[in-house]
Short mmCIF file of C-alpha atoms in Angstrom, two decimals:
data_model
loop_
_atom_site.label_atom_id
_atom_site.label_comp_id
_atom_site.label_asym_id
_atom_site.label_seq_id
_atom_site.Cartn_x
_atom_site.Cartn_y
_atom_site.Cartn_z
CA UNK A 1 96.23 170.05 17.88
CA UNK A 2 99.63 169.05 16.35
CA UNK A 3 102.39 167.04 18.14
CA UNK A 4 105.11 166.94 16.06
CA UNK A 5 108.07 164.89 16.97
CA UNK A 6 111.08 163.07 15.83
CA UNK A 7 113.23 160.07 17.52
CA UNK A 8 116.06 162.43 16.92
CA UNK A 9 117.67 159.54 15.32
CA UNK A 10 120.08 160.28 12.21
CA UNK A 11 119.51 157.64 9.35
CA UNK A 12 122.05 157.51 6.89
CA UNK A 13 121.34 154.94 4.60
CA UNK A 14 117.81 155.39 2.68
CA UNK A 15 118.16 151.86 1.18
CA UNK A 16 117.89 150.47 4.89
CA UNK A 17 115.34 152.91 5.88
CA UNK A 18 113.59 151.84 3.05
CA UNK A 19 113.69 148.45 4.22
CA UNK A 20 112.93 149.34 7.58
CA UNK A 21 109.41 150.84 6.32
CA UNK A 22 108.75 147.62 4.77
CA UNK A 23 109.71 145.61 7.78
CA UNK A 24 107.02 147.63 9.35
CA UNK A 25 104.37 147.52 7.12
CA UNK A 26 105.17 151.15 5.67
CA UNK A 27 106.06 152.39 2.47
CA UNK A 28 109.28 154.95 1.94
CA UNK A 29 108.01 156.91 -1.33
CA UNK A 30 111.37 158.56 -2.32
CA UNK A 31 111.17 162.27 -3.95
CA UNK A 32 107.75 162.68 -1.86
CA UNK A 33 108.05 166.37 -1.36
CA UNK A 34 105.08 166.66 1.43
CA UNK A 35 104.17 164.56 4.28
CA UNK A 36 100.07 164.54 5.74
CA UNK A 37 99.81 165.83 9.08
CA UNK A 38 97.40 167.92 11.28
CA UNK A 39 98.27 170.95 8.73
CA UNK A 40 99.11 173.80 11.05
CA UNK A 41 101.38 174.30 14.06
CA UNK A 42 99.51 175.11 17.37
CA UNK A 43 102.56 175.41 19.74
CA UNK A 44 101.13 172.64 22.03
CA UNK A 45 104.01 170.28 21.94
CA UNK A 46 107.23 171.19 23.67
CA UNK A 47 108.78 167.86 24.88
CA UNK A 48 112.12 167.27 24.17
CA UNK A 49 111.37 165.03 21.26
CA UNK A 50 109.47 168.03 19.68
CA UNK A 51 110.66 168.39 16.21
CA UNK A 52 111.70 171.82 16.43
CA UNK A 53 113.56 171.22 19.55
CA UNK A 54 115.43 168.79 17.17
CA UNK A 55 116.67 171.39 14.45
CA UNK A 56 113.63 170.98 12.09
CA UNK A 57 111.40 174.56 11.93
CA UNK A 58 107.58 174.75 12.69
CA UNK A 59 107.59 176.69 9.17
CA UNK A 60 108.80 173.52 7.91
CA UNK A 61 106.19 171.03 9.24
CA UNK A 62 104.84 169.16 6.05
CA UNK A 63 107.59 169.71 3.92
CA UNK A 64 110.28 167.04 3.18
CA UNK A 65 112.62 164.93 1.13
CA UNK A 66 110.80 161.89 1.35
CA UNK A 67 107.90 160.34 3.09
CA UNK A 68 106.84 157.13 4.88
CA UNK A 69 103.33 156.21 4.11
CA UNK A 70 101.00 153.49 5.43
CA UNK A 71 99.57 151.53 2.50
CA UNK A 72 96.90 150.39 5.05
CA UNK A 73 95.56 153.60 5.82
CA UNK A 74 95.52 155.84 2.44
CA UNK A 75 94.85 159.85 3.47
CA UNK A 76 96.33 159.26 6.90
CA UNK A 77 99.28 161.08 8.51
CA UNK A 78 102.88 160.16 7.07
CA UNK A 79 105.85 160.45 8.36
CA UNK A 80 108.14 163.30 6.79
CA UNK A 81 112.09 162.47 5.94
CA UNK A 82 114.06 165.77 6.38
CA UNK A 83 117.88 166.37 5.76
CA UNK A 84 119.08 165.96 9.12
CA UNK A 85 120.04 169.65 10.32
CA UNK A 86 123.85 168.80 10.18
CA UNK A 87 123.88 168.02 6.72
CA UNK A 88 124.32 164.76 6.66
CA UNK A 89 121.74 161.62 6.84
CA UNK A 90 117.87 162.17 7.17
CA UNK A 91 115.71 162.55 10.39
CA UNK A 92 111.76 161.28 10.52
CA UNK A 93 109.16 163.83 11.68
CA UNK A 94 105.67 162.88 12.44
CA UNK A 95 102.75 164.32 14.21
CA UNK A 96 101.90 161.76 16.81
CA UNK A 97 98.29 163.43 17.85
CA UNK A 98 95.11 161.59 16.82
CA UNK A 99 97.71 159.35 14.74
CA UNK A 100 97.11 155.83 15.49
CA UNK A 101 98.25 153.85 12.49
CA UNK A 102 101.74 155.59 11.78
CA UNK A 103 102.60 156.11 15.57
CA UNK A 104 101.75 152.39 16.35
CA UNK A 105 103.87 151.06 13.53
CA UNK A 106 106.91 153.43 13.73
CA UNK A 107 106.57 155.09 16.99
CA UNK A 108 108.29 154.10 20.26
CA UNK A 109 111.60 154.03 18.09
CA UNK A 110 110.12 151.05 16.22
CA UNK A 111 111.56 152.80 12.90
CA UNK A 112 114.98 152.98 14.52
CA UNK A 113 115.00 149.35 15.93
CA UNK A 114 114.18 147.92 12.44
CA UNK A 115 116.66 150.67 10.51
CA UNK A 116 119.27 148.82 12.67
CA UNK A 117 118.19 145.22 11.57
CA UNK A 118 117.86 146.12 8.10
CA UNK A 119 121.52 147.64 8.08
CA UNK A 120 122.44 144.21 9.80
CA UNK A 121 120.65 142.39 7.16
CA UNK A 122 122.44 144.44 4.23
CA UNK A 123 125.90 144.00 5.96
CA UNK A 124 125.29 140.33 6.19
CA UNK A 125 124.02 140.17 2.23
CA UNK A 126 126.89 142.10 1.16
CA UNK A 127 129.50 139.51 2.92
CA UNK A 128 127.56 136.50 1.17
CA UNK A 129 125.79 135.42 4.30
CA UNK A 130 121.91 134.74 4.87
CA UNK A 131 120.04 136.96 7.73
CA UNK A 132 117.00 136.25 9.22
CA UNK A 133 114.98 137.56 12.03
CA UNK A 134 111.97 136.75 14.20
CA UNK A 135 110.20 138.53 16.99
CA UNK A 136 109.19 137.01 20.15
CA UNK A 137 107.98 138.18 23.38
CA UNK A 138 111.72 139.21 23.95
CA UNK A 139 112.11 141.62 21.54
CA UNK A 140 113.98 140.92 17.98
CA UNK A 141 116.49 138.19 17.39
CA UNK A 142 118.53 138.39 13.87
CA UNK A 143 120.70 135.08 12.71
CA UNK A 144 123.45 135.32 10.23
CA UNK A 145 123.93 132.25 8.60
CA UNK A 146 127.14 131.14 6.64
CA UNK A 147 126.06 128.28 4.14
CA UNK A 148 129.12 128.12 2.24
#
């Protein structure tokens, strides 16, 4: 079975996406043109987050501009990073069926959250501030500190 989905989030900065992947224990491989998934579209998933409902043709599943891989699970399913259908930015796509590692690490909007966090970190650093973050039972807290 193939349940190819996306969060629908548009990522505008590959450097922040790369950092987000790193924060999740994953790795963005720039220029990787394919991503691992079930391997064929079964037309068995039609939820609103199905990739084909978000502008990624099922004929293009498995093809991508970049990919996010799990270094702890070589040979496992991956996340394909596609050019966004409107031509600006990128959109992540993955097969969530029988894909516990990538889905556990990046699913449920975790990639989106870490991308925002990486953006805050980048903005703080560009402006001469330190940025730190911590995760607790209430979520994620980022702290921007001016040491000057």
